[in-house]
Coordinates of C-alpha atoms and ligand atoms in Angstrom, one line a residue:
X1 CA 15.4 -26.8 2.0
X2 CA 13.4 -24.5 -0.8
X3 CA 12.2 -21.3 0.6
X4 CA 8.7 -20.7 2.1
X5 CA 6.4 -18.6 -0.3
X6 CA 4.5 -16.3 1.2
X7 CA 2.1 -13.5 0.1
X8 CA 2.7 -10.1 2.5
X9 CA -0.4 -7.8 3.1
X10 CA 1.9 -5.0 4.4
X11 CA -0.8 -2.5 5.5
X12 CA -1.1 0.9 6.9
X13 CA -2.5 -0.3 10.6
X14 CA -2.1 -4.3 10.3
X15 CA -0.4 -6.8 8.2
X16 CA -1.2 -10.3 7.3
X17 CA 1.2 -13.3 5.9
X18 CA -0.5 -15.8 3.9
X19 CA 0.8 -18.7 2.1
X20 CA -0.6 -22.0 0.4
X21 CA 0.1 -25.0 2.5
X22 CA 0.6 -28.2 1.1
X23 CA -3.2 -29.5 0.5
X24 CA -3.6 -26.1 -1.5
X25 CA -5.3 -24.4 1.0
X26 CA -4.4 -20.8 1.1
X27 CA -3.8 -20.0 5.0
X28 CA -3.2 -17.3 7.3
X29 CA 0.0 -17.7 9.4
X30 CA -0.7 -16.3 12.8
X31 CA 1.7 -14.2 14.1
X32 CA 3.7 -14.7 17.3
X33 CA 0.6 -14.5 19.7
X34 CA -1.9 -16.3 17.7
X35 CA -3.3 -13.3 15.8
X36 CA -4.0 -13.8 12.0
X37 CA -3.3 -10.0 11.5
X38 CA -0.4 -8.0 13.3
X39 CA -0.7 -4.1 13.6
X40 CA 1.8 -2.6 11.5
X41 CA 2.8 -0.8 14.9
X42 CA 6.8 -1.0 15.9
X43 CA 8.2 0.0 19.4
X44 CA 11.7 0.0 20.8
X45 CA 12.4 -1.0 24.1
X46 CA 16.0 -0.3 24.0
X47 CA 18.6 0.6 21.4
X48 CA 19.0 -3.6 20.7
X49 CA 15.2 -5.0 21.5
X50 CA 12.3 -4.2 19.3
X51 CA 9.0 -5.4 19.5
X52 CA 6.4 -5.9 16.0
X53 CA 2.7 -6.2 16.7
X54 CA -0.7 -5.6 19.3
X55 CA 2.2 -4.9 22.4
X56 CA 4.2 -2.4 20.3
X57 CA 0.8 -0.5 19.4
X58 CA -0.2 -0.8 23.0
X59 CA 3.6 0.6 24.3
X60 CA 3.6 3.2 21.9
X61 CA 0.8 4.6 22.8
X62 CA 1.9 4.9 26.2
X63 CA 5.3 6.2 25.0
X64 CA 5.0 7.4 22.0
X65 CA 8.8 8.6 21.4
X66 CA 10.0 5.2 20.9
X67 CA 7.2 3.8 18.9
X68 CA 5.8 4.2 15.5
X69 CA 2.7 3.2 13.8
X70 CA 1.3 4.1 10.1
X71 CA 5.2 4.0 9.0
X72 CA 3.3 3.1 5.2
X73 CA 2.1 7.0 4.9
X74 CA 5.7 7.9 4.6
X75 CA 7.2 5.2 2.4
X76 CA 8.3 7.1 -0.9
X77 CA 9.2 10.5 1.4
X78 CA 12.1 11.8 3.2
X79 CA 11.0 11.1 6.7
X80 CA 14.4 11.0 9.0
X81 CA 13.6 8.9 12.3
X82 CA 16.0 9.9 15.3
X83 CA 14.8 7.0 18.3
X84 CA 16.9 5.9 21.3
X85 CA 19.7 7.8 19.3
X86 CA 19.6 5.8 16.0
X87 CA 18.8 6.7 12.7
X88 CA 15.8 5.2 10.9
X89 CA 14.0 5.5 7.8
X90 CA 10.1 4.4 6.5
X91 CA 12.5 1.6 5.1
X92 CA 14.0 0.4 7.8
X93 CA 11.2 0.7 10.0
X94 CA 8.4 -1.1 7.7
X95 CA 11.9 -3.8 7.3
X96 CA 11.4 -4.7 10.9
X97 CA 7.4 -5.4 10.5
X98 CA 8.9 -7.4 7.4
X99 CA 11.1 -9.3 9.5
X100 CA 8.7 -10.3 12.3
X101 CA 6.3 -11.0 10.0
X102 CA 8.1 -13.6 8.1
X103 CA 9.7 -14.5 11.4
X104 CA 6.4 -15.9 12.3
X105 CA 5.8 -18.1 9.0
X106 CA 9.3 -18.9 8.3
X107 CA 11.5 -18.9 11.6
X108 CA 14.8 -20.3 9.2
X109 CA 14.1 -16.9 7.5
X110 CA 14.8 -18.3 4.7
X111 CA 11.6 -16.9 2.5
X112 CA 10.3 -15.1 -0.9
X113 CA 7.3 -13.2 -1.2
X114 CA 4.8 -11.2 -2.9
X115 CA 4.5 -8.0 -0.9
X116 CA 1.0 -5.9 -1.9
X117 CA 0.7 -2.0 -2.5
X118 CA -1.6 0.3 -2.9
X119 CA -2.7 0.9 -6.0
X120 CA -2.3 4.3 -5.7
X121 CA 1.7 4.2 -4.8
X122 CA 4.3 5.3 -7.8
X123 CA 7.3 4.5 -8.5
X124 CA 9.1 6.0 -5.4
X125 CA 6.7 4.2 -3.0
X126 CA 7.3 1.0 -4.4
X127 CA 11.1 1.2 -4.8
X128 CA 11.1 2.3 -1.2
X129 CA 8.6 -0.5 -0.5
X130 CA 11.4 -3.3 -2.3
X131 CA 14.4 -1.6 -0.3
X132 CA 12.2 -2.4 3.2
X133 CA 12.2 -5.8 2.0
X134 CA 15.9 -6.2 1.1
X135 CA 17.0 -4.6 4.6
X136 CA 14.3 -7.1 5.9
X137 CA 16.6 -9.9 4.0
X138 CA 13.4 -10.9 2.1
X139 CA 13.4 -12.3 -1.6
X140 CA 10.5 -9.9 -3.1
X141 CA 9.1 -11.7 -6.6
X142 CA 6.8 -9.3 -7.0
X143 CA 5.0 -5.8 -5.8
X144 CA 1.5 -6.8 -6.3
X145 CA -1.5 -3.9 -6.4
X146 CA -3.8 -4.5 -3.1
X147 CA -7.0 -4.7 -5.3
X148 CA -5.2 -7.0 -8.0
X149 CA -4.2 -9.2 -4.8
X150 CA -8.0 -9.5 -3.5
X151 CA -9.7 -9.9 -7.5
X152 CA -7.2 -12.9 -7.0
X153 CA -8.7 -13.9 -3.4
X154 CA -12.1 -13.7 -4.4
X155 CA -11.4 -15.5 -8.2
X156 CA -12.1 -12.8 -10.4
X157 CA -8.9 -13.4 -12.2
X158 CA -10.2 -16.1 -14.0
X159 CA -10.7 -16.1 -18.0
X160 CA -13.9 -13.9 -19.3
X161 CA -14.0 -10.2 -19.5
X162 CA -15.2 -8.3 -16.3
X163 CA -15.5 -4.9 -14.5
X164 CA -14.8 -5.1 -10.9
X165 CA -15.2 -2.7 -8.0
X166 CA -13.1 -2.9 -5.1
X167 CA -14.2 -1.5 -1.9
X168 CA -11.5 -1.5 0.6
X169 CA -12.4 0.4 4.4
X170 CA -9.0 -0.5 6.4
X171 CA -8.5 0.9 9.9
X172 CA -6.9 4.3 8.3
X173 CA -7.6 4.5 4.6
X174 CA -10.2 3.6 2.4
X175 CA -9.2 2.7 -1.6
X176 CA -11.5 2.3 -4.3
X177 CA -10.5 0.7 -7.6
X178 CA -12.3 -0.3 -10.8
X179 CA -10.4 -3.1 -12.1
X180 CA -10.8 -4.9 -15.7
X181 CA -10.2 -8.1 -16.1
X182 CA -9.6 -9.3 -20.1
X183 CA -8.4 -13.3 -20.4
X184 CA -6.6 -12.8 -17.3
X185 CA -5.0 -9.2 -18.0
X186 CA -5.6 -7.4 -15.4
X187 CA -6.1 -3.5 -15.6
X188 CA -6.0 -1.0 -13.0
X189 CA -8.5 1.3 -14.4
X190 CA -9.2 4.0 -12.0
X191 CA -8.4 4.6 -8.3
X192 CA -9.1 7.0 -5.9
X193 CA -9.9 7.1 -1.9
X194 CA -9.0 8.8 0.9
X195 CA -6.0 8.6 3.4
X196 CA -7.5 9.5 6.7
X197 CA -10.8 7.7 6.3
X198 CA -11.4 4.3 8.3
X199 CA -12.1 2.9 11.2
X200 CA -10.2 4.5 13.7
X201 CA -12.9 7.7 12.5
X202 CA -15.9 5.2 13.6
X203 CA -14.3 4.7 16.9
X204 CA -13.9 8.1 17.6
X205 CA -17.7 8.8 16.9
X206 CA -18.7 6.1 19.2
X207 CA -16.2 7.1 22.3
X208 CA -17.8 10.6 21.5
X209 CA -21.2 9.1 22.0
X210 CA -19.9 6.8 25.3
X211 CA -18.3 10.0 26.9
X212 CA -21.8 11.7 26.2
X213 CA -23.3 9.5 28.3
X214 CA -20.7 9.5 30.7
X215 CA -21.0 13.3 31.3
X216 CA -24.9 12.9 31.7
X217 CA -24.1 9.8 34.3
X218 CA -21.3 11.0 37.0
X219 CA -20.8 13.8 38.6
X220 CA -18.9 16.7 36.4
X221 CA -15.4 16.8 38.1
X222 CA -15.3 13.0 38.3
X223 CA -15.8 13.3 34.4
X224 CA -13.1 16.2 34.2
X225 CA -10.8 13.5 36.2
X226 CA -11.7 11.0 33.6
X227 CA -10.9 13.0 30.6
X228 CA -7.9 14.6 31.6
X229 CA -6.6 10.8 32.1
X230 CA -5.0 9.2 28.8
X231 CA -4.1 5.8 30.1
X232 CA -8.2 5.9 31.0
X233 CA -9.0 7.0 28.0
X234 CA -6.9 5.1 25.4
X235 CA -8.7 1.6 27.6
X236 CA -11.7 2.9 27.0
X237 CA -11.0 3.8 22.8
X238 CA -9.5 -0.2 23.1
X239 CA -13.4 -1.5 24.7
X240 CA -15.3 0.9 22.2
X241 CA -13.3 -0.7 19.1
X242 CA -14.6 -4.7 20.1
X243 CA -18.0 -3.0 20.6
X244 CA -17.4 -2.0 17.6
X245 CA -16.8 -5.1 15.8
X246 CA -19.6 -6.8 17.7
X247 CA -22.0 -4.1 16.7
X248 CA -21.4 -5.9 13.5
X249 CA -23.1 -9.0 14.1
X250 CA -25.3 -7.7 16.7
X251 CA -27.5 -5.0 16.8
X252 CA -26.5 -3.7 20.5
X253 CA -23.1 -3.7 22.8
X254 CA -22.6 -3.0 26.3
X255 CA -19.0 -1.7 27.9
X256 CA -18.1 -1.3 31.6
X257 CA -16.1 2.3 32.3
X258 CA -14.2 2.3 35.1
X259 CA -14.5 5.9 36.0
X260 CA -13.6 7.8 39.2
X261 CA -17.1 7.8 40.2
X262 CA -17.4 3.9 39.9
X263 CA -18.1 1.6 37.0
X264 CA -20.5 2.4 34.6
X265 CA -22.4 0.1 32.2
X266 CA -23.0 2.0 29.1
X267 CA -24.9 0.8 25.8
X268 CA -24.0 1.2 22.0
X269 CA -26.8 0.4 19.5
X270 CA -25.7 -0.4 15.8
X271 CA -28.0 2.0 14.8
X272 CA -26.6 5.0 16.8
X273 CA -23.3 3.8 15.4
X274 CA -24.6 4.3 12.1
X275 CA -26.0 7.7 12.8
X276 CA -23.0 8.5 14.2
X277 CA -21.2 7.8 10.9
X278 CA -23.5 9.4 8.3
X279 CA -21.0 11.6 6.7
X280 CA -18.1 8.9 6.7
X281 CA -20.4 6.8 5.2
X282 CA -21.2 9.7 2.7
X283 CA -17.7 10.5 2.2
X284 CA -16.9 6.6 0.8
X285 CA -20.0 7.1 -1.5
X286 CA -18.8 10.2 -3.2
X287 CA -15.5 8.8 -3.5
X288 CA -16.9 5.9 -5.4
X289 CA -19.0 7.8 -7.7
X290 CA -15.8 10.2 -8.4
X291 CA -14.0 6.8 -9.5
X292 CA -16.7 5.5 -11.3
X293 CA -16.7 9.1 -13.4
X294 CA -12.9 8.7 -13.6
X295 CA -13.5 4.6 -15.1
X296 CA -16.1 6.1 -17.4
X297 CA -14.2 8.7 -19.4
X298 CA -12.0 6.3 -19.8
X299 CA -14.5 4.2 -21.6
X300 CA -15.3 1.6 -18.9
X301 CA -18.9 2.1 -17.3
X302 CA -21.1 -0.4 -16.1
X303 CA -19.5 -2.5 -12.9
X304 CA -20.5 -6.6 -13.1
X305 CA -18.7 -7.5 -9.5
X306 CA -18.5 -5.8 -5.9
X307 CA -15.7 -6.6 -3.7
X308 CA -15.2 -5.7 -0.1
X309 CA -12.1 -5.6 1.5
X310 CA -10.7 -3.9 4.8
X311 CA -11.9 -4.8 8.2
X312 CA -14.0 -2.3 8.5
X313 CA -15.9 -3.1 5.2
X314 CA -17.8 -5.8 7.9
X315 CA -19.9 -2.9 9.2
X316 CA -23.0 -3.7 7.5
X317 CA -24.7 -0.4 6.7
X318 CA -21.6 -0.2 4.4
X319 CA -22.6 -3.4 2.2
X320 CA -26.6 -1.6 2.0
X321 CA -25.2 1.0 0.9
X322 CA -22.8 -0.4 -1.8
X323 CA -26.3 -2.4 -3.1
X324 CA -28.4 0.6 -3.0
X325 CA -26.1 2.8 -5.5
X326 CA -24.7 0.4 -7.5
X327 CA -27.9 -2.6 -7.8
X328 CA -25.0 -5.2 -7.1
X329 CA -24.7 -7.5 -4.2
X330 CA -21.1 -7.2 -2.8
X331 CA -19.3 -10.2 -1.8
X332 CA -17.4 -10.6 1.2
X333 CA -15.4 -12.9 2.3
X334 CA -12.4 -12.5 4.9
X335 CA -12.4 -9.1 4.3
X336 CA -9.3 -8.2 6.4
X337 CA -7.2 -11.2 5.2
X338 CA -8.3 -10.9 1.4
X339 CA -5.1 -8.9 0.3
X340 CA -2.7 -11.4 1.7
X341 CA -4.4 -14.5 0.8
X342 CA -4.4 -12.6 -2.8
X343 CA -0.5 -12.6 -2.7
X344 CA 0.4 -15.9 -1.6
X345 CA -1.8 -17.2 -4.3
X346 CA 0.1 -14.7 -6.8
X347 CA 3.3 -15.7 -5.2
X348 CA 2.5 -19.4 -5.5
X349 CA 1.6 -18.9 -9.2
X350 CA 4.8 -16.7 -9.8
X351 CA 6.7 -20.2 -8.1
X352 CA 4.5 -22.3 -10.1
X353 CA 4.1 -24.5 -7.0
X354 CA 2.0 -28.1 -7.9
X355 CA -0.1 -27.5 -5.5
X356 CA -1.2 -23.6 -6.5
X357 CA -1.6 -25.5 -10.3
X358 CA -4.3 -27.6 -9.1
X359 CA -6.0 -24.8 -6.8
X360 CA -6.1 -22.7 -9.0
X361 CA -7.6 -24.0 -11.5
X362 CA -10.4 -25.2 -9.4
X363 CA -10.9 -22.1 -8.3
X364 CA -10.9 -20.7 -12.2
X365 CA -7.8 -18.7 -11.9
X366 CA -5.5 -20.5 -14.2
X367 CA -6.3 -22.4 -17.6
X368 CA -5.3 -26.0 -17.8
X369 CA -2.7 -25.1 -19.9
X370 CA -1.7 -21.9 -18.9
X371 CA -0.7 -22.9 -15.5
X372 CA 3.2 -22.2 -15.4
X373 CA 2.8 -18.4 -14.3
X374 CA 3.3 -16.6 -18.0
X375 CA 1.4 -14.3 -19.6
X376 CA -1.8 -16.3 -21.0
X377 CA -5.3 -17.3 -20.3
X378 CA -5.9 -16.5 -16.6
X379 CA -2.8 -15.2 -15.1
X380 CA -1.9 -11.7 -13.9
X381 CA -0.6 -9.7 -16.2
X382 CA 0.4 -6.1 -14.2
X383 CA 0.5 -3.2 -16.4
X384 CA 2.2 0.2 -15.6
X385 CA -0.1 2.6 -13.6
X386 CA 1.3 5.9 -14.4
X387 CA 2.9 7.2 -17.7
X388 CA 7.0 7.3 -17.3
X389 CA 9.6 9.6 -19.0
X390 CA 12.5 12.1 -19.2
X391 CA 12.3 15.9 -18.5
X392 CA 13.2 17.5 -21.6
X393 CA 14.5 21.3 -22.5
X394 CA 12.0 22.7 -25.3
X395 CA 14.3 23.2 -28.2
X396 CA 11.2 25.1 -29.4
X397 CA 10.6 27.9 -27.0
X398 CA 11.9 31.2 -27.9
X399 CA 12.7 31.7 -24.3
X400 CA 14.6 28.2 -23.7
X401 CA 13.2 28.1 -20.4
X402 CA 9.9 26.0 -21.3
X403 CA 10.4 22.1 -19.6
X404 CA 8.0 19.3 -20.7
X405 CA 7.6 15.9 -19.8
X406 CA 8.4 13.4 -22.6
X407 CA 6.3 10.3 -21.4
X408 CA 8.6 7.4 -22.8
X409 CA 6.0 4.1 -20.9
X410 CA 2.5 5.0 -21.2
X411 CA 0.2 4.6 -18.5
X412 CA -1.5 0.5 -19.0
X413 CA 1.4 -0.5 -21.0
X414 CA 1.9 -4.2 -19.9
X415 CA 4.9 -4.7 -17.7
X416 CA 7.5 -5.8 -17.6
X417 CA 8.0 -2.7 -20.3
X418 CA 11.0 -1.2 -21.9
X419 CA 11.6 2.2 -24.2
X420 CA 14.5 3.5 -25.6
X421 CA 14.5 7.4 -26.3
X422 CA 14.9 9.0 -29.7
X423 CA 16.3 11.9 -30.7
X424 CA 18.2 13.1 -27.1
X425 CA 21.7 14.1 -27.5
X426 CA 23.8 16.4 -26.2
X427 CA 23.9 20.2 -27.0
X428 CA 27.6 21.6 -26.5
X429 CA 31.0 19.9 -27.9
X430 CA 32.9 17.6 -25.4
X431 CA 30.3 17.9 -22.8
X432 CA 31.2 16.7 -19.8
X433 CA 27.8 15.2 -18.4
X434 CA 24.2 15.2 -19.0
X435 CA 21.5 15.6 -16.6
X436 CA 19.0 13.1 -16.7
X437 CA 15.7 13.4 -14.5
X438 CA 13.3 10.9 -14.9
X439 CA 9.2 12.3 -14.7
X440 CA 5.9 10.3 -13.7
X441 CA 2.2 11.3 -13.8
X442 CA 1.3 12.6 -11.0
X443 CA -2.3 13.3 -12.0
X444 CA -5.3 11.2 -13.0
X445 CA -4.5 11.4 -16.6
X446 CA -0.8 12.0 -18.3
X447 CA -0.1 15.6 -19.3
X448 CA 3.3 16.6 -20.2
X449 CA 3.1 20.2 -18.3
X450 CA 5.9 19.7 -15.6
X451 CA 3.3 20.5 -12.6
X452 CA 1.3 17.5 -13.8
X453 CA 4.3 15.1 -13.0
X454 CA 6.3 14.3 -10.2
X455 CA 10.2 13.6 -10.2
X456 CA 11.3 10.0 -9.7
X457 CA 14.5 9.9 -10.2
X458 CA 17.6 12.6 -11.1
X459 CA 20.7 11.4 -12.5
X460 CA 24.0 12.6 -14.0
X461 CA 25.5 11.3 -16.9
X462 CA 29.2 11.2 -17.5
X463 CA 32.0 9.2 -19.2
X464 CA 30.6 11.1 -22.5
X465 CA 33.9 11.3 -23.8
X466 CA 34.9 13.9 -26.7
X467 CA 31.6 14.2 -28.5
X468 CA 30.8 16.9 -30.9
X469 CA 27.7 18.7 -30.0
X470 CA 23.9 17.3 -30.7
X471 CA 25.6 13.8 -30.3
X472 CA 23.0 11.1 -29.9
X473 CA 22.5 9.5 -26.6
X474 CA 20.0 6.6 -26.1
X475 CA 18.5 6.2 -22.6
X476 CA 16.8 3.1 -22.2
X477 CA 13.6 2.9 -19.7
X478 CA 13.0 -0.2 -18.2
X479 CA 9.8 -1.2 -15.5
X480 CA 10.3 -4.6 -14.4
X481 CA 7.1 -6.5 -14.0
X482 CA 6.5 -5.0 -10.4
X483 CA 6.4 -1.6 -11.7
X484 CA 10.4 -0.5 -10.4
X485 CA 12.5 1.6 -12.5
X486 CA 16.1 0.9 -14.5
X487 CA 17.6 3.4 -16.6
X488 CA 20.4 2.9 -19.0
X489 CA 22.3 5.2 -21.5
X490 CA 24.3 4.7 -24.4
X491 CA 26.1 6.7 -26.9
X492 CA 25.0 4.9 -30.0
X493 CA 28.0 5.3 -32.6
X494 CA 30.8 3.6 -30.2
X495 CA 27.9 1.0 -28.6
X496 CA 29.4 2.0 -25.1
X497 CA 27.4 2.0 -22.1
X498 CA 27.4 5.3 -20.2
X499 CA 28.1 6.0 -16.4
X500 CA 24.5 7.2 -14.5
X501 CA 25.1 8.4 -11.0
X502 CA 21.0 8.7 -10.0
X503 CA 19.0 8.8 -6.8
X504 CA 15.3 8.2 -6.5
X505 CA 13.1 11.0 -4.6
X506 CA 12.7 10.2 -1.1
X507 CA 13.9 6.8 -1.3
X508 CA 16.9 5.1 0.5
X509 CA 20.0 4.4 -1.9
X510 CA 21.8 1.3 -1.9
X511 CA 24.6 2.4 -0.5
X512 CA 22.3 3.3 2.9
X513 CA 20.4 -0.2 2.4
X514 CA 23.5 -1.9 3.2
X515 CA 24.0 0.3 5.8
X516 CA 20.4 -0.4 7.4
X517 CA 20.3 -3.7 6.4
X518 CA 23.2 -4.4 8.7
X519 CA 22.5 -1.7 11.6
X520 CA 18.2 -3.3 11.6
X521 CA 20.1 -7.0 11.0
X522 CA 21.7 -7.1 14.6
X523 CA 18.6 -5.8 16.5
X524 CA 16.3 -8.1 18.0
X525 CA 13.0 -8.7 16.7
X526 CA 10.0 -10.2 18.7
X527 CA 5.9 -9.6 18.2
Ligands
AMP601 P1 -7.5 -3.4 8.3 O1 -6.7 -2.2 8.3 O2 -8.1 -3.9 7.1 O3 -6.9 -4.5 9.1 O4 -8.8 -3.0 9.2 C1 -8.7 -2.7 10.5 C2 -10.0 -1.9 10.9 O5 -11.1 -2.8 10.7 C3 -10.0 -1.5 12.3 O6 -10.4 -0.2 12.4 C4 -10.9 -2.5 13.0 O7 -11.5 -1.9 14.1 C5 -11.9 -2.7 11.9 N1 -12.7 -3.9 12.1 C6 -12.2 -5.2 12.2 N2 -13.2 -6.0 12.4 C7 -14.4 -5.3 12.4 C8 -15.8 -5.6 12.5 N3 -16.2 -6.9 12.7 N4 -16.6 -4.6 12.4 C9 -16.2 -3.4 12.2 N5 -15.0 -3.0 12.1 C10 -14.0 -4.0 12.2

């Protein structure tokens, strides 16, 4: 049997499988209870039993030593987990949201998928990001961007040149990208958002307003009891998020309380919600006019699409608003499964599956000859986000203490990419080993000052042999198409292939991925 195909929305508060069924429909797959998304919330019951989904956020809330939710703020960062006495990592734990997640499209397990990122994340995040996925046992084809992912959903990938602006308001983050799209190429331009912004803020203004009312309703120590309960209080924040989300469509809401002076009917108007939200509102606009500067000096200004992505992009004063600063219409379409539904189309393209071949190019996405997932008319083609390279001692400086970043990949080069350095040798005779630490841009723009990069990966090289000094040593870069990182030396004269002993900033090593593959393999998953 061929594996299942799946696109993987794996996001900061839910996640979403996708794939493209076998009338070329791209679907949801609904998770274990019937949800198309699954919080991205894990809880263990015991040392052997773990649960994925709505009942893990719910239990860990309750108990919140043996749960964990928003794992994806720590991917790329040492973040040690210690719970029910085992070790765990941002690796192993987004692994387990992996596993249930493909456990509910693909119960043989046997599947390969395109896994989404922000567009934000570096090289660290997204190595850390393929580890999860090979402790989860999953066949990744391909990191895709989030924004690149929904440009797919909504068929901007299609031939034609094209500036798009994506808008995506999730439950705990909001991202904003300008995206160009040339003949299918598409560019990450600029990016920028915020990583406490989202809906979880709205529903905190709106149980602020509901425990107003409360106060002014029942009698103060019965509100006192109220308050000082958290079981009472985490219902209630559960009833003020689907008021929420009916505010949407309807201009008013009513919850029951069930508070120690009795139940209480209270009312939220869509329009208090909104006043509530002013400034978060606010804050998304200045964002998007601080990525629309960034787009602009770098010579793309004038924005021809809108795209809304992100549950929370369904509140509508957020659409008005988009229209009002930008003259533009958004579009929004299944805003909170666009990412996913993004990736399984990618995926399918990356498999060249028939049925993708004919969907897509209905839908625009592919040429009618430039359908077998290569670089061409209307496919993908990812480029490198950030400029990559090797820290280098200046040779120059009088002081020989200056470092400088020697930015081998530049930013928007097309992946997969590959440089090999110049003009790097060693310094003393018969040196043992050389140091190698590989640099990215950490900043908006590449800069070789050292503070304007961060270190990806720091290696020693040995096996050098007896070389006289200044002996040229070629270290080859490589970015694979998904944006991950290979490095390769060489001492040029004898051809041979050096020895590089390197570990990547806060991300698990393969020696520990075998070890949590096989200590997450024998737990037991359910959602
Ligand atoms: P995401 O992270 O994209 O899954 O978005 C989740 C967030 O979207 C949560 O804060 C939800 O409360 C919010 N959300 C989902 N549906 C709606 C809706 N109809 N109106 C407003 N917010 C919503």
């Amino acid at each position: 049997m061929s594996a299942t195909i799946l696109g993987i929305d794996l996001g900061t508060t839910n996640s979403v499988v996708a794939t493209v069924d076998d009338s070329g429909e791209v679907v949801v797959i609904p998770n274990a209870v019937g949800e198309e998304t699954t919080p991205s919330a894990v809880y263990f019951e015991s040392g052997s039993d773990v649960i994925v989904g709505d009942e893990a956020k719910r239990l860990g809330a309750i108990d919140p030593e043996n749960g964990v939710i928003l794992i994806k703020r720590h991917m790329g960062t040492e973040f040690p987990l210690v719970i029910r006495g085992q070790d765990h990592t941002p690796e192993s734990i987004s692994a387990l949201i992996l596993r249930q997640l493909v456990a509910s499209a693909e119960p043989q397990g046997e599947a390969r998928a395109v896994i989404t990122v922000p567009a934000y994340f570096g090289m660290r995040e997204r190595e850390a990001t393929a580890q999860a996925a090979r402790i989860a046992g999953l066949d990744v084809m391909e990191l895709v961007d989030e924004p690149v992912a929904a440009a797919i959903h909504y068929g901007l990938t299609k031939p034609g040149t094209r500036t798009v602006l994506v808008y995506d308001l999730g439950g705990g983050t909001f991202d904003t990208t300008v995206l160009k799209v040339e003949h299918g190429h598409v560019t990450v331009v600029a990016t920028d958002g915020h990583s406490k912004l989202g809906g979880a803020d709205v529903d905190e203004r709106l149980q602020a307003i509901v425990l107003q009312q409360l106060e002014d309703l029942i009698p103060s120590d019965d509100y006192e009891e109220f308050v000082d309960d958290e079981a009472k209080l985490g219902a209630l924040m559960g009833d003020v998020e689907s008021a929420k989300r009916q505010l949407s469509s309807r201009e008013e809401s009513k919850l029951v309380v069930h508070s120690p002076a009795g139940r209480i009917t209270v009312t939220l108007k869509r329009d208090e919600l909104e006043d509530a939200c002013l400034d978060l509102f606010a804050a998304t606009t200045e964002i998007i006019e601080r990525v629309l500067e960034k787009a602009k000096a770098k010579g793309v200004g004038g924005i021809d699409e809108v795209i809304m992505v992100g549950g929370s992009s369904r509140i509508p004063a957020l659409a008005t608003g988009l229209h009002k600063l930008l003259n533009i219409t958004p579009r929004l379409v299944d805003p909170d499964l666009a990412v996913a539904k993004g990736a399984a189309l990618r995926a399918h393209q990356i498999a060249g599956t028939s049925q993708l071949v004919a969907l897509a190019q209905n839908r625009g996405l592919l040429t009618a000859n430039g359908s077998n997932g290569s670089s061409g008319p209307g496919t993908v083609t990812p480029v490198l986000p950030r400029a990559v390279g090797l820290l280098i001692d200046d040779s120059h400086d009088p002081e020989g203490k200056r470092q400088f970043v020697a930015h081998l990949i530049h930013a928007n080069t097309e992946l997969p990419a590959e440089e090999t350095t110049k003009g790097f040798g060693t310094i003393l005779p018969k040196q043992e080993s050389v140091r190698i630490q590989i640099y990215e841009q950490a900043g908006s723009s590449p800069s070789e000052e050292l503070a304007h990069n961060h270190r990806v990966l720091d290696g020693e090289l040995t096996g050098l042999g007896e070389l006289p000094a200044g002996s040229v040593i070629e270290v080859t870069i490589k970015v694979a198409i998904d944006g991950r990182l290979t490095v390769i030396a060489r001492e040029p004269i004898s051809g041979r292939e050096l020895t590089l002993e390197a570990f990547m900033e806060g991300v698990v090593d393969s020696a520990d991925v075998e070890d949590l593959t096989s200590r997450v393999g024998v737990l037991t998953v359910r959602g």
